[in-house]
Short mmCIF file of C-alpha atoms and ligand atoms in Angstrom, two decimals:
data_model
loop_
_atom_site.label_atom_id
_atom_site.label_comp_id
_atom_site.label_asym_id
_atom_site.label_seq_id
_atom_site.Cartn_x
_atom_site.Cartn_y
_atom_site.Cartn_z
CA UNK I 1 26.70 -13.26 43.47
CA UNK I 2 22.98 -13.84 44.04
CA UNK I 3 20.81 -11.42 45.87
CA UNK I 4 18.55 -13.90 47.74
CA UNK I 5 16.03 -11.18 48.60
CA UNK I 6 14.97 -11.10 45.02
CA UNK I 7 14.73 -14.83 44.35
CA UNK I 8 12.05 -17.28 45.37
CA UNK I 9 12.37 -21.05 45.57
CA UNK I 10 9.66 -23.70 45.63
CA UNK I 11 10.51 -26.89 47.55
CA UNK I 12 8.49 -30.00 46.63
CA UNK I 13 9.08 -32.84 49.09
CA UNK I 14 7.04 -35.17 51.25
CA UNK I 15 9.67 -35.87 53.95
CA UNK I 16 9.20 -33.53 56.93
CA UNK I 17 12.89 -33.68 57.89
CA UNK I 18 14.05 -32.65 54.47
CA UNK I 19 11.48 -29.89 54.30
CA UNK I 20 12.56 -28.47 57.60
CA UNK I 21 16.25 -28.65 56.72
CA UNK I 22 15.82 -27.00 53.30
CA UNK I 23 13.41 -24.40 54.56
CA UNK I 24 15.70 -23.32 57.41
CA UNK I 25 18.77 -23.33 55.21
CA UNK I 26 17.33 -21.35 52.29
CA UNK I 27 15.28 -18.99 54.42
CA UNK I 28 18.40 -18.54 56.57
CA UNK I 29 20.39 -17.07 53.66
CA UNK I 30 17.49 -14.84 52.67
CA UNK I 31 15.59 -16.64 49.90
CA UNK I 32 11.85 -16.45 49.68
CA UNK I 33 10.83 -20.09 50.22
CA UNK I 34 7.50 -21.88 49.59
CA UNK I 35 6.92 -25.54 50.37
CA UNK I 36 4.42 -28.11 49.06
CA UNK I 37 4.20 -31.77 49.92
CA UNK I 38 3.24 -33.38 46.60
CA UNK I 39 3.53 -33.07 42.86
CA UNK I 40 -0.18 -32.32 42.54
CA UNK I 41 0.06 -29.48 45.03
CA UNK I 42 3.15 -28.15 43.25
CA UNK I 43 1.26 -27.85 39.97
CA UNK I 44 -1.60 -26.11 41.74
CA UNK I 45 0.76 -23.73 43.49
CA UNK I 46 2.36 -22.80 40.19
CA UNK I 47 -0.89 -21.22 39.09
CA UNK I 48 -0.46 -18.73 41.92
CA UNK I 49 3.27 -18.12 42.13
CA UNK I 50 6.16 -17.94 39.70
CA UNK I 51 9.27 -19.16 41.59
CA UNK I 52 12.76 -18.66 40.16
CA UNK I 53 13.78 -22.24 40.96
CA UNK I 54 12.17 -25.53 41.96
CA UNK I 55 13.73 -28.18 44.19
CA UNK I 56 11.86 -31.38 43.37
CA UNK I 57 11.97 -34.69 45.21
CA UNK I 58 11.89 -37.77 43.00
CA UNK I 59 10.28 -40.23 45.35
CA UNK I 60 6.86 -39.03 46.42
CA UNK I 61 3.54 -40.80 46.95
CA UNK I 62 0.98 -40.02 44.21
CA UNK I 63 2.55 -38.17 41.31
CA UNK I 64 6.31 -38.75 41.41
CA UNK I 65 8.98 -36.15 40.66
CA UNK I 66 9.42 -37.22 37.02
CA UNK I 67 5.75 -36.87 36.16
CA UNK I 68 5.55 -33.57 38.01
CA UNK I 69 8.56 -32.32 36.06
CA UNK I 70 7.11 -33.52 32.74
CA UNK I 71 3.89 -31.65 33.40
CA UNK I 72 5.44 -28.42 34.45
CA UNK I 73 7.75 -28.49 31.43
CA UNK I 74 4.69 -28.97 29.23
CA UNK I 75 3.06 -25.83 30.62
CA UNK I 76 3.95 -22.58 28.86
CA UNK I 77 3.84 -20.69 32.18
CA UNK I 78 6.26 -22.91 34.09
CA UNK I 79 8.39 -24.48 31.38
CA UNK I 80 11.30 -22.07 31.78
CA UNK I 81 11.66 -22.39 35.57
CA UNK I 82 14.83 -24.40 36.33
CA UNK I 83 14.18 -27.66 38.22
CA UNK I 84 16.75 -29.37 40.47
CA UNK I 85 15.95 -32.97 41.37
CA UNK I 86 16.65 -34.39 44.80
CA UNK I 87 17.58 -38.04 44.57
CA UNK I 88 19.36 -40.75 46.51
CA UNK I 89 23.12 -40.77 46.04
CA UNK I 90 23.47 -44.17 44.39
CA UNK I 91 20.51 -43.79 42.07
CA UNK I 92 22.28 -43.06 38.77
CA UNK I 93 19.28 -44.08 36.69
CA UNK I 94 17.04 -41.51 38.38
CA UNK I 95 19.62 -38.78 37.84
CA UNK I 96 19.80 -39.48 34.12
CA UNK I 97 16.03 -39.73 33.81
CA UNK I 98 15.60 -36.47 35.71
CA UNK I 99 17.99 -34.67 33.38
CA UNK I 100 16.18 -36.14 30.39
CA UNK I 101 12.90 -34.81 31.77
CA UNK I 102 14.29 -31.30 31.54
CA UNK I 103 15.84 -30.84 35.01
CA UNK I 104 18.97 -28.68 35.03
CA UNK I 105 20.74 -30.50 37.88
CA UNK I 106 20.34 -32.85 40.81
CA UNK I 107 21.14 -32.85 44.51
CA UNK I 108 21.99 -36.04 46.30
CA UNK I 109 20.32 -37.20 49.47
CA UNK I 110 21.10 -37.08 52.31
CA UNK I 111 21.29 -33.38 51.77
CA UNK I 112 24.65 -31.59 52.09
CA UNK I 113 24.17 -27.94 53.00
CA UNK I 114 27.13 -26.60 50.98
CA UNK I 115 26.18 -28.61 47.93
CA UNK I 116 22.60 -27.35 48.01
CA UNK I 117 23.66 -23.73 48.33
CA UNK I 118 26.33 -24.01 45.64
CA UNK I 119 24.00 -25.60 43.08
CA UNK I 120 21.08 -23.34 43.89
CA UNK I 121 23.30 -20.27 43.50
CA UNK I 122 24.75 -21.41 40.17
CA UNK I 123 21.35 -22.11 38.66
CA UNK I 124 19.77 -18.96 39.97
CA UNK I 125 22.63 -16.95 38.49
CA UNK I 126 22.09 -18.68 35.16
CA UNK I 127 18.35 -18.20 35.39
CA UNK I 128 18.67 -14.51 36.24
CA UNK I 129 21.00 -13.92 33.32
CA UNK I 130 18.62 -15.78 31.04
CA UNK I 131 15.65 -13.71 32.21
CA UNK I 132 17.63 -10.51 31.75
CA UNK I 133 18.66 -11.55 28.27
CA UNK I 134 15.10 -12.45 27.37
CA UNK I 135 13.90 -9.08 28.61
CA UNK I 136 16.53 -7.35 26.57
CA UNK I 137 15.57 -9.31 23.47
CA UNK I 138 11.91 -8.40 24.02
CA UNK I 139 12.80 -4.77 24.55
CA UNK I 140 14.90 -4.85 21.41
CA UNK I 141 12.07 -6.37 19.46
CA UNK I 142 9.62 -3.81 20.75
CA UNK I 143 12.00 -0.99 19.88
CA UNK I 144 12.49 -2.44 16.41
CA UNK I 145 8.76 -2.73 15.85
CA UNK I 146 8.28 0.84 16.99
CA UNK I 147 11.01 1.95 14.61
CA UNK I 148 9.37 0.07 11.75
CA UNK I 149 6.06 1.74 12.54
CA UNK I 150 7.66 5.17 12.72
CA UNK I 151 9.38 4.54 9.41
CA UNK I 152 6.08 3.62 7.80
CA UNK I 153 4.44 6.72 9.23
CA UNK I 154 7.31 8.82 7.94
CA UNK I 155 7.06 7.34 4.48
CA UNK I 156 3.34 8.00 4.49
CA UNK I 157 3.86 11.58 5.56
CA UNK I 158 6.51 11.99 2.90
CA UNK I 159 4.21 10.65 0.20
CA UNK I 160 1.52 12.96 1.41
CA UNK I 161 3.88 15.90 1.23
CA UNK I 162 5.12 15.02 -2.23
CA UNK I 163 1.55 14.49 -3.31
CA UNK I 164 0.21 17.76 -2.01
CA UNK I 165 3.22 19.73 -3.24
CA UNK I 166 3.19 18.08 -6.60
CA UNK I 167 -0.54 18.49 -6.92
CA UNK I 168 -0.59 22.11 -5.99
CA UNK I 169 2.46 23.01 -8.08
CA UNK I 170 1.37 20.98 -11.08
CA UNK I 171 -2.28 21.91 -10.62
CA UNK I 172 -1.48 25.59 -10.53
CA UNK I 173 0.81 25.35 -13.53
CA UNK I 174 -1.75 23.46 -15.57
CA UNK I 175 -4.58 25.72 -14.49
CA UNK I 176 -2.46 28.79 -15.30
CA UNK I 177 -1.50 27.51 -18.73
CA UNK I 178 -5.08 26.48 -19.46
CA UNK I 179 -6.30 29.91 -18.44
CA UNK I 180 -3.73 31.72 -20.56
CA UNK I 181 -4.43 29.58 -23.61
CA UNK I 182 -8.15 29.80 -23.14
CA UNK I 183 -8.51 33.44 -24.26
CA UNK I 184 -6.51 33.31 -27.50
CA UNK I 185 -8.02 29.94 -28.38
CA UNK I 186 -11.53 31.31 -27.94
CA UNK I 187 -10.52 34.37 -29.90
CA UNK I 188 -9.29 32.26 -32.82
CA UNK I 189 -12.29 29.96 -32.52
CA UNK I 190 -14.71 32.90 -32.61
CA UNK I 191 -13.00 34.59 -35.56
CA UNK I 192 -12.44 31.56 -37.71
CA UNK I 193 -16.18 31.22 -38.27
CA UNK I 194 -16.20 34.75 -39.73
CA UNK I 195 -13.02 34.10 -41.70
CA UNK I 196 -14.73 31.11 -43.34
CA UNK I 197 -17.79 33.21 -44.14
CA UNK I 198 -15.78 36.17 -45.53
CA UNK I 199 -13.60 33.90 -47.63
CA UNK I 200 -16.66 32.25 -49.12
CA UNK I 201 -18.07 35.70 -50.00
CA UNK I 202 -14.82 36.91 -51.56
CA UNK I 203 -14.42 33.74 -53.63
CA UNK I 204 -18.03 34.15 -54.82
CA UNK I 205 -17.32 37.69 -55.78
CA UNK I 206 -14.27 36.69 -57.82
CA UNK I 207 -16.38 34.09 -59.57
CA UNK I 208 -18.97 36.75 -60.42
CA UNK I 209 -16.25 39.02 -61.81
CA UNK I 210 -14.98 36.18 -63.96
CA UNK I 211 -18.50 35.55 -65.26
CA UNK I 212 -19.28 39.15 -66.15
CA UNK I 213 -15.78 40.28 -67.14
CA UNK I 214 -14.41 37.22 -68.91
CA UNK I 215 -11.60 39.21 -70.62
CA UNK I 216 -9.58 41.03 -67.99
CA UNK I 217 -6.46 43.08 -68.68
CA UNK I 218 -3.16 41.15 -69.12
CA UNK I 219 -1.90 42.18 -65.67
CA UNK I 220 -4.87 40.44 -63.99
CA UNK I 221 -4.44 37.36 -66.21
CA UNK I 222 -0.80 37.02 -65.21
CA UNK I 223 -1.67 37.57 -61.53
CA UNK I 224 -4.34 34.81 -61.75
CA UNK I 225 -1.72 32.47 -63.12
CA UNK I 226 0.86 33.60 -60.61
CA UNK I 227 -1.30 32.86 -57.59
CA UNK I 228 -2.87 29.72 -59.12
CA UNK I 229 -6.36 31.05 -58.46
CA UNK I 230 -8.17 27.76 -59.22
CA UNK I 231 -6.08 25.80 -56.75
CA UNK I 232 -6.29 28.58 -54.16
CA UNK I 233 -10.10 28.79 -54.43
CA UNK I 234 -10.34 25.07 -53.94
CA UNK I 235 -7.82 24.79 -51.10
CA UNK I 236 -8.55 27.87 -49.00
CA UNK I 237 -11.96 26.67 -47.66
CA UNK I 238 -10.50 23.22 -46.84
CA UNK I 239 -7.59 24.79 -45.05
CA UNK I 240 -9.85 27.03 -43.01
CA UNK I 241 -12.03 24.06 -42.15
CA UNK I 242 -9.12 22.07 -40.78
CA UNK I 243 -8.08 25.10 -38.75
CA UNK I 244 -11.59 25.17 -37.32
CA UNK I 245 -11.32 21.46 -36.36
CA UNK I 246 -7.92 22.16 -34.78
CA UNK I 247 -9.28 24.99 -32.70
CA UNK I 248 -12.18 22.86 -31.50
CA UNK I 249 -9.71 20.21 -30.39
CA UNK I 250 -7.66 22.86 -28.59
CA UNK I 251 -10.78 24.05 -26.80
CA UNK I 252 -11.52 20.49 -25.68
CA UNK I 253 -7.98 20.05 -24.38
CA UNK I 254 -8.09 23.33 -22.49
CA UNK I 255 -11.38 22.29 -20.93
CA UNK I 256 -9.90 18.91 -19.95
CA UNK I 257 -6.89 20.57 -18.40
CA UNK I 258 -9.09 22.88 -16.40
CA UNK I 259 -11.33 20.03 -15.27
CA UNK I 260 -8.36 17.86 -14.50
CA UNK I 261 -6.39 20.35 -12.49
CA UNK I 262 -9.31 21.65 -10.42
CA UNK I 263 -7.33 23.87 -8.11
CA UNK I 264 -10.45 24.56 -6.05
CA UNK I 265 -10.09 21.19 -4.38
CA UNK I 266 -10.12 22.38 -0.78
CA UNK I 267 -13.75 21.38 -0.34
CA UNK I 268 -15.72 18.40 -1.54
CA UNK I 269 -17.94 19.18 -4.52
CA UNK I 270 -20.51 17.37 -6.58
CA UNK I 271 -18.52 15.91 -9.42
CA UNK I 272 -19.30 14.07 -12.64
CA UNK I 273 -16.95 11.09 -12.37
CA UNK I 274 -17.22 10.27 -16.09
CA UNK I 275 -16.12 13.77 -17.00
CA UNK I 276 -13.03 13.25 -14.79
CA UNK I 277 -12.18 9.93 -16.45
CA UNK I 278 -12.74 11.38 -19.92
CA UNK I 279 -10.52 14.40 -19.33
CA UNK I 280 -7.82 12.08 -17.95
CA UNK I 281 -8.07 9.93 -21.09
CA UNK I 282 -7.89 13.05 -23.24
CA UNK I 283 -4.71 14.18 -21.51
CA UNK I 284 -3.23 10.69 -21.96
CA UNK I 285 -4.23 10.70 -25.65
CA UNK I 286 -0.62 10.75 -26.83
CA UNK I 287 0.08 7.52 -24.95
CA UNK I 288 -3.05 5.77 -26.16
CA UNK I 289 -2.88 6.45 -29.88
CA UNK I 290 -1.21 4.25 -32.48
CA UNK I 291 2.48 4.66 -33.40
CA UNK I 292 4.43 3.11 -36.29
CA UNK I 293 6.16 0.71 -33.89
CA UNK I 294 3.25 0.21 -31.49
CA UNK I 295 -0.43 -0.53 -31.87
CA UNK I 296 -2.97 1.89 -30.44
CA UNK I 297 -4.64 1.04 -27.14
CA UNK I 298 -8.32 0.28 -27.36
CA UNK I 299 -10.41 2.02 -24.70
CA UNK I 300 -13.58 0.15 -23.80
CA UNK I 301 -15.94 2.33 -21.78
CA UNK I 302 -18.80 0.76 -19.96
CA UNK I 303 -20.29 3.64 -18.03
CA UNK I 304 -23.22 3.09 -15.72
CA UNK I 305 -25.83 5.63 -14.76
CA UNK I 306 -23.90 7.49 -12.06
CA UNK I 307 -25.23 10.39 -10.00
CA UNK I 308 -22.96 13.32 -9.17
CA UNK I 309 -20.55 12.20 -6.47
CA UNK I 310 -19.54 14.36 -3.54
CA UNK I 311 -15.75 14.22 -3.65
CA UNK I 312 -12.43 15.94 -4.32
CA UNK I 313 -12.60 15.85 -8.12
CA UNK I 314 -9.01 16.89 -8.79
CA UNK I 315 -7.66 14.28 -6.41
CA UNK I 316 -9.76 11.55 -7.96
CA UNK I 317 -8.50 12.55 -11.39
CA UNK I 318 -5.01 12.06 -10.02
CA UNK I 319 -6.03 8.51 -9.03
CA UNK I 320 -7.45 7.81 -12.53
CA UNK I 321 -4.27 9.24 -14.02
CA UNK I 322 -2.01 7.01 -11.88
CA UNK I 323 -3.99 3.84 -12.52
CA UNK I 324 -4.45 4.40 -16.26
CA UNK I 325 -0.78 5.34 -16.67
CA UNK I 326 0.21 2.10 -14.91
CA UNK I 327 -2.16 0.17 -17.18
CA UNK I 328 -0.51 1.73 -20.25
CA UNK I 329 2.95 0.87 -18.83
CA UNK I 330 1.77 -2.71 -18.21
CA UNK I 331 0.42 -2.96 -21.76
CA UNK I 332 3.65 -1.63 -23.24
CA UNK I 333 5.61 -4.17 -21.24
CA UNK I 334 3.39 -6.94 -22.64
CA UNK I 335 3.80 -5.56 -26.18
CA UNK I 336 7.59 -5.46 -25.76
CA UNK I 337 7.60 -9.06 -24.57
CA UNK I 338 6.08 -10.02 -27.93
CA UNK I 339 2.70 -10.97 -26.54
CA UNK I 340 0.21 -11.18 -29.38
CA UNK I 341 -3.00 -9.42 -28.39
CA UNK I 342 -5.09 -6.30 -28.83
CA UNK I 343 -3.95 -4.00 -26.04
CA UNK I 344 -6.99 -2.61 -24.29
CA UNK I 345 -8.11 -0.78 -21.19
CA UNK I 346 -11.66 -1.30 -19.97
CA UNK I 347 -13.32 1.23 -17.69
CA UNK I 348 -16.53 0.26 -16.00
CA UNK I 349 -18.62 2.29 -13.56
CA UNK I 350 -21.65 1.32 -11.52
CA UNK I 351 -23.70 2.26 -8.47
CA UNK I 352 -23.61 -0.16 -5.55
CA UNK I 353 -26.42 -0.25 -2.97
CA UNK I 354 -27.33 3.36 -3.90
CA UNK I 355 -24.67 4.64 -1.47
CA UNK I 356 -21.46 3.78 -3.26
CA UNK I 357 -19.98 4.00 -6.70
CA UNK I 358 -17.52 1.50 -8.05
CA UNK I 359 -15.03 2.23 -10.80
CA UNK I 360 -13.04 -0.62 -12.32
CA UNK I 361 -10.08 0.04 -14.55
CA UNK I 362 -8.65 -3.09 -16.11
CA UNK I 363 -6.00 -3.88 -18.68
CA UNK I 364 -4.92 -7.02 -20.51
CA UNK I 365 -1.23 -6.26 -20.04
CA UNK I 366 1.61 -8.03 -18.26
CA UNK I 367 -0.18 -8.56 -14.91
CA UNK I 368 1.43 -8.54 -11.47
CA UNK I 369 3.06 -11.53 -9.72
CA UNK I 370 1.33 -12.48 -6.44
CA UNK I 371 4.32 -11.65 -4.23
CA UNK I 372 4.52 -8.18 -5.79
CA UNK I 373 0.78 -7.55 -5.47
CA UNK I 374 1.23 -7.36 -1.70
CA UNK I 375 3.67 -4.48 -2.06
CA UNK I 376 2.35 -2.26 -4.85
CA UNK I 377 0.62 0.20 -2.48
CA UNK I 378 3.80 0.72 -0.44
CA UNK I 379 5.37 4.14 -0.85
CA UNK I 380 8.37 4.07 -3.21
CA UNK I 381 7.81 0.48 -4.32
CA UNK I 382 8.44 0.19 -8.03
CA UNK I 383 9.49 -2.50 -10.48
CA UNK I 384 10.27 0.05 -13.17
CA UNK I 385 13.79 1.18 -14.10
CA UNK I 386 15.27 4.10 -12.18
CA UNK I 387 14.13 7.35 -13.70
CA UNK I 388 10.95 5.78 -15.04
CA UNK I 389 9.02 4.76 -11.96
CA UNK I 390 8.82 6.62 -8.68
CA UNK I 391 6.72 4.05 -6.86
CA UNK I 392 4.44 6.66 -5.36
CA UNK I 393 1.55 6.59 -7.82
CA UNK I 394 -0.39 3.82 -6.11
CA UNK I 395 0.61 4.86 -2.58
CA UNK I 396 -0.84 8.30 -3.28
CA UNK I 397 -3.91 6.84 -4.93
CA UNK I 398 -4.48 4.57 -1.95
CA UNK I 399 -4.25 7.50 0.42
CA UNK I 400 -6.63 9.61 -1.66
CA UNK I 401 -9.24 6.86 -1.95
CA UNK I 402 -9.10 5.46 1.59
CA UNK I 403 -8.18 8.45 3.75
CA UNK I 404 -9.64 11.38 1.86
CA UNK I 405 -12.76 9.61 0.62
CA UNK I 406 -13.17 6.73 3.09
CA UNK I 407 -13.40 4.33 0.18
CA UNK I 408 -11.40 1.30 -0.85
CA UNK I 409 -8.84 0.58 -3.54
CA UNK I 410 -8.16 -3.03 -4.48
CA UNK I 411 -6.08 -4.79 -7.06
CA UNK I 412 -6.86 -8.10 -8.71
CA UNK I 413 -4.27 -9.36 -11.11
CA UNK I 414 -2.99 -12.45 -12.81
CA UNK I 415 0.49 -12.69 -14.22
CA UNK I 416 0.47 -12.57 -18.01
CA UNK I 417 -3.29 -11.97 -18.13
CA UNK I 418 -3.75 -8.41 -16.89
CA UNK I 419 -4.76 -6.35 -13.88
CA UNK I 420 -7.87 -4.72 -12.53
CA UNK I 421 -8.00 -1.85 -10.04
CA UNK I 422 -11.29 -1.29 -8.21
CA UNK I 423 -12.11 2.03 -6.62
CA UNK I 424 -15.15 2.18 -4.34
CA UNK I 425 -16.21 5.52 -2.84
CA UNK I 426 -19.32 6.81 -1.10
CA UNK I 427 -21.69 8.95 -3.18
CA UNK I 428 -22.27 11.30 -0.28
CA UNK I 429 -19.56 12.69 1.94
CA UNK I 430 -18.62 10.17 4.60
CA UNK I 431 -20.04 11.38 7.95
N1 LIG Y 501 -1.70 -2.25 -14.36
C1 LIG Y 501 -0.52 -2.74 -13.92
N2 LIG Y 501 0.12 -3.73 -14.60
C2 LIG Y 501 1.29 -4.23 -14.15
N3 LIG Y 501 1.94 -3.79 -13.04
C3 LIG Y 501 1.37 -2.80 -12.33
C4 LIG Y 501 0.12 -2.22 -12.73
N4 LIG Y 501 -0.20 -1.25 -11.83
C5 LIG Y 501 0.80 -1.25 -10.92
N5 LIG Y 501 1.75 -2.16 -11.21
C6 LIG Y 501 2.96 -2.45 -10.41
O1 LIG Y 501 2.91 -1.66 -9.22
C7 LIG Y 501 4.11 -0.92 -9.07
C8 LIG Y 501 3.85 0.36 -8.32
O2 LIG Y 501 3.07 1.26 -9.08
P1 LIG Y 501 3.15 2.82 -8.78
O3 LIG Y 501 2.94 3.04 -7.32
O4 LIG Y 501 2.25 3.53 -9.71
O5 LIG Y 501 4.67 3.17 -9.07
P2 LIG Y 501 5.45 3.26 -10.49
O6 LIG Y 501 4.43 3.26 -11.58
O7 LIG Y 501 6.19 4.56 -10.41
O8 LIG Y 501 6.35 2.09 -10.51
C9 LIG Y 501 4.65 -0.77 -10.47
O9 LIG Y 501 6.05 -0.58 -10.48
C10 LIG Y 501 4.24 -2.10 -11.11
O10 LIG Y 501 5.16 -3.12 -10.78
MG1 LIG Y 502 2.74 4.50 -11.57
#
């Protein structure tokens, strides 16, 4: 059952006769046997060798068997090695004490060859099985940890893929739409100025006619009444003016879309961070403004004096978009839970140590519980209902800030009070 070649036994005894007997017996069946003559020497020896079993005499001068056993059970390195006590036949008390000290068994003196071999074999078999099991458990654990790591890597890769695909598809779509709209919008914008001018001239002319020809033919009188000339003359300039305002707004939106989507993001460029934040806010305008059943969200900008930052502008806009969208979601949740407050988002920028810029985006919304804060940057982690949240916004943002820009993204939040996200990135490309 036991392959003695593989197992080693340490004999601790001070009686030469016993030592000789045990040594010959165990060596004779093929075990690897070491012998020491005292408890002190046994402990020393255990720094050098790792036997599979210890045969320990109880009665020894100096440190006795019990103390030796207590010490080797207290040592992490030797505590799992099975110990068999050797004690005098009648000494029941010693046997019990030995077992209490952590011994697995005892052998009675004078030594019986068969008994020694039988007990040694049983305990070595047990020990070997235990070691094997422990190895298997360790292997299992290692395999599980590797699997966990691989899974994390996979999720990261997946997020990356979704991110780049989404970005390029969405970016191209937005850039395409912006480009297509740009021409007609500029065309309308350019012409409306002339339309306003011409209209003014024509209305002037009509007024002159009315002054110099105060009594027109009946057909003209009825036409003037028909078209309500007074009202028309008053309303037409106003109407054209509001069209002009509308076109200007369209032009701003188109510019924001183009800035936001930056499809030329393959290289780092010098970017105006504030412009990126502003175009993001412009695009999110419909979620910020007031509705009949919801107050508007106040935007508090506290912009520092930032230099142009060498970065991937489009990607950073994506980060602003994710964080501000989450802030709006958090504010809406707080509004829905009847919290009485003025919903607001504060955006603060500053230069740190002349090498870094820091952007803080904070809200006074629902806040994030501590146990959830640890998980918000994990891919696919969301607390929002299915179909609303994807759980990749912050994972993507984290990747963009830390991996693409070698910066940091942190979250500070207090439940019921609000949340702050802090982005720190280098002003110059990270070498
Ligand atoms: N400003 C915030 N206020 C409250 N909770 C937030 C805020 N930002 C992030 N969270 C929490 O972090 C989670 C993960 O965010 P995100 O990765 O953007 O995924 P999603 O928005 O799709 O849920 C959210 O589900 C939410 O629980
Ligand atoms: Mg989100």
